Amino acid sequence: MSSTYYDVIFAGGGASACVTAGRLADADPTLKILVLEAGSHSKDLYYHVQPGRFFSNILAQKPILSFHVGQGGKGTGERSHIVASGRAVGGGSSINFLMYTRPAASDFDDWESVHGNTGWGSKEIIPLLNKAETYQPNPTHPAHGSSGPIKISFASAGNNVGEEMISVGQALKDDRGSTDDINDFSSKSLNSWSPLQRYIDSITGRRSDAAHGYIYNKEHPNLVVQTNSKVLRVIFDGTRAVGVEYVDDTIGRARGAVEPISVRAARLVVLSSGAFGSPAILERSGVGSPEILEKNGVEQLVNLPGVGKNYMDHNAIFTSYLASENATTMDLVFRGNENEVQTLADQWTKEGKGLFANKDVDGIQD
């Protein structure tokens, strides 16, 4: 498949692209599909698949993350927020903290009833969420899935910090309750103390991510995943998207400017570069606010001022606590103790167990 023509092109190889491209390739083997990803492959690489590496991924000197610097404001004392996003096949699902979280069912219902998106209510969306997962603690649970490629589990034995956190929270005797599942869409799951599920296969101890669940899980003869390829802009014929321009990002980072490469799509161009990447591609393509495009010397194709606006996120603040003397923590791993890291990595490789088959966030108050 060396042709520069495909039926469908995905601009970005993150979680949404892996799910959609993998399923599309299976559904119609006659389609020629191309996924362009700025980062690298993540297949079976230890720093992607070993859950205990999640924190070091953020600190590592590897190009598996992109860091986005925001503008300072009064609320932050004029300091700029720095937000990380995944830069590998699978996107954030390949490098994140593996925390399994679902929104409230009412959020989906608001999409439909408040914002007028017919077919996007909880009755339609929840079955799709369940289809994607295998809920290993209880595969017959009515609020979860039993045969999907994404494995969901609780922490394995040996990590007791989460249990201690929950027990302390329950001792506060306030109006918060307790539940064994904060992701079952029930009213009791709100504002409750609970153990936290995670995207980890309890049998193998591996991270369960979109890339391994939908792309690397089988051969896709009609699907090409091309890495180190950063999409610059969408190519339009009038107002119809007919392809993209991209650059070899490895060469671009090393040498600066490089000659763009064009590839054409006979049917569809899908922007799947995330909350930061997709708006930037649109603006470089001439779709966005006239003020921004004119300022950056981009010819206007579509006047769409909302592009790149209204970004919202939840900020993480790390605080330190004293744990009991018998608490099992990953402090030595976080501090980079090589002996501890090697011991846990060897155990994970041999058994798929131990602290490297966990993450160190296993109790939560929702």
Coordinates of C-alpha atoms in Angstrom, one line a residue, residues 10-180:
F10 CA -6.9 9.8 10.1
A11 CA -4.9 12.9 11.1
G12 CA -3.6 11.7 14.5
G13 CA -3.2 8.2 16.0
G14 CA -4.5 8.7 19.5
A15 CA -7.2 6.8 21.4
S16 CA -10.1 7.8 19.2
A17 CA -8.3 7.1 16.0
C18 CA -7.2 3.6 17.2
V19 CA -10.8 2.7 18.1
T20 CA -12.4 4.0 15.0
A21 CA -9.7 3.0 12.5
G22 CA -9.4 -0.5 13.9
R23 CA -13.2 -1.1 13.9
L24 CA -13.6 0.4 10.4
A25 CA -10.8 -1.8 9.0
D26 CA -12.5 -4.9 10.4
A27 CA -16.0 -3.8 9.2
D28 CA -15.0 -3.1 5.6
P29 CA -11.8 -4.9 4.4
T30 CA -12.0 -3.2 1.0
L31 CA -11.3 0.2 2.5
K32 CA -7.7 1.5 2.4
I33 CA -7.1 3.4 5.6
L34 CA -4.1 5.5 6.7
V35 CA -3.4 6.7 10.2
L36 CA -0.8 9.4 10.5
E37 CA 0.7 9.8 14.0
A38 CA 3.3 12.4 15.0
G39 CA 4.8 10.1 17.7
S40 CA 6.1 6.6 17.6
H41 CA 4.7 3.1 17.9
S42 CA 3.8 1.8 21.4
K43 CA 3.5 -1.9 20.7
D44 CA 4.8 -4.0 23.6
L45 CA 7.2 -1.4 24.7
Y46 CA 7.9 -1.8 28.4
Y47 CA 7.4 1.9 29.3
H48 CA 4.0 1.8 27.7
V49 CA 2.6 -1.6 28.8
Q50 CA 4.0 -1.8 32.4
P51 CA 1.5 0.1 34.5
G52 CA 4.1 1.0 37.2
R53 CA 5.9 3.1 34.7
F54 CA 3.0 5.6 34.5
F55 CA 4.7 8.3 36.6
S56 CA 8.1 8.0 35.0
N57 CA 6.5 8.5 31.6
I58 CA 5.8 12.1 32.5
L59 CA 9.4 12.7 33.7
A60 CA 11.2 10.6 31.1
Q61 CA 13.3 12.2 28.4
K62 CA 11.3 10.4 25.7
P63 CA 9.3 12.1 22.9
I64 CA 6.1 10.3 24.0
L65 CA 4.5 13.5 25.3
S66 CA 3.7 16.9 23.9
F67 CA 3.7 19.8 26.4
H68 CA 1.4 22.7 25.7
V69 CA 2.1 26.0 27.5
G70 CA -1.0 28.1 28.2
Q71 CA -1.3 31.8 28.8
G72 CA -1.1 33.1 32.3
G73 CA -4.0 34.9 33.9
K74 CA -5.2 36.5 37.1
G75 CA -6.5 33.2 38.5
T76 CA -3.0 31.7 38.3
G77 CA -1.0 34.6 39.4
E78 CA 0.0 35.2 35.8
R79 CA 1.7 31.8 35.7
S80 CA 1.3 29.6 32.7
H81 CA -0.3 26.1 32.9
I82 CA 1.7 23.4 31.2
V83 CA -0.6 20.6 29.9
A84 CA 0.7 17.3 28.6
S85 CA -0.8 15.1 26.0
G86 CA 0.1 11.7 24.6
R87 CA 2.4 11.5 21.6
A88 CA 2.4 7.9 20.5
V89 CA 0.1 5.4 18.9
G90 CA -2.8 5.2 21.4
G91 CA -2.4 8.7 22.5
G92 CA -3.1 9.4 26.2
S93 CA -4.4 5.8 26.7
S94 CA -0.8 4.6 26.2
I95 CA 0.9 6.9 28.8
N96 CA -1.7 8.1 31.2
F97 CA -2.4 7.3 34.9
L98 CA -4.7 4.4 33.9
M99 CA -7.6 5.7 36.0
Y100 CA -10.9 4.3 34.8
T101 CA -13.5 7.1 35.1
R102 CA -17.0 7.5 33.6
P103 CA -19.2 10.6 33.6
A104 CA -22.5 10.7 35.2
A105 CA -25.4 9.4 33.1
S106 CA -27.0 12.9 33.4
D107 CA -24.1 14.4 31.5
F108 CA -25.0 12.3 28.5
D109 CA -28.7 13.1 28.9
D110 CA -27.8 16.8 28.9
W111 CA -26.0 16.4 25.5
E112 CA -29.3 15.2 24.1
S113 CA -32.0 17.2 26.1
V114 CA -30.2 20.5 26.8
H115 CA -27.9 20.8 23.7
G116 CA -30.1 19.1 21.2
N117 CA -27.9 16.2 20.1
T118 CA -30.4 13.5 19.3
G119 CA -29.1 10.0 19.9
W120 CA -26.4 11.1 22.4
G121 CA -28.3 10.4 25.6
S122 CA -27.3 7.9 28.2
K123 CA -29.5 5.1 26.8
E124 CA -27.6 5.2 23.6
I125 CA -24.1 5.9 24.9
I126 CA -23.8 3.6 27.9
P127 CA -24.3 0.4 25.8
L128 CA -21.4 1.6 23.6
L129 CA -19.2 2.1 26.6
N130 CA -20.0 -1.4 27.8
K131 CA -19.3 -2.8 24.4
A132 CA -15.7 -1.5 24.6
E133 CA -14.8 -3.2 27.9
T134 CA -14.4 -6.4 29.8
Y135 CA -15.2 -5.7 33.5
Q136 CA -13.0 -8.3 35.1
P137 CA -14.2 -8.0 38.7
N138 CA -17.7 -9.0 37.7
P139 CA -18.3 -9.7 33.9
T140 CA -22.0 -10.1 34.5
H141 CA -22.4 -6.7 36.1
P142 CA -25.4 -4.9 34.4
A143 CA -23.6 -1.6 34.3
H144 CA -20.5 -2.9 32.7
G145 CA -19.3 -4.9 29.7
S146 CA -18.1 -8.5 29.5
S147 CA -16.4 -9.0 26.1
G148 CA -14.8 -5.8 25.0
P149 CA -11.1 -5.4 24.2
I150 CA -10.4 -2.9 27.1
K151 CA -9.8 -4.7 30.4
I152 CA -11.0 -3.1 33.6
S153 CA -9.8 -4.3 37.1
F154 CA -9.2 -3.3 40.7
A155 CA -5.8 -3.2 42.3
S156 CA -4.2 -6.6 43.0
A157 CA -3.1 -7.7 46.4
G158 CA -0.1 -6.0 47.9
N159 CA -1.0 -2.3 47.4
N160 CA -2.7 -1.2 50.6
V161 CA -2.3 2.6 50.4
G162 CA -5.7 2.9 48.7
E163 CA -7.4 0.8 51.4
E164 CA -5.9 3.0 54.1
M165 CA -7.1 6.2 52.3
I166 CA -10.6 4.9 52.1
S167 CA -10.7 3.7 55.7
V168 CA -9.5 7.2 56.9
G169 CA -12.2 8.9 54.7
Q170 CA -14.9 6.6 56.1
A171 CA -13.8 7.5 59.6
L172 CA -14.7 11.1 59.0
K173 CA -18.4 10.3 59.4
D174 CA -19.6 13.1 57.2
D175 CA -22.3 12.9 54.6
R176 CA -20.3 10.9 52.1
G177 CA -21.1 7.3 51.7
S178 CA -19.2 4.3 50.5
T179 CA -19.5 2.1 47.4
D180 CA -17.6 -0.6 45.7

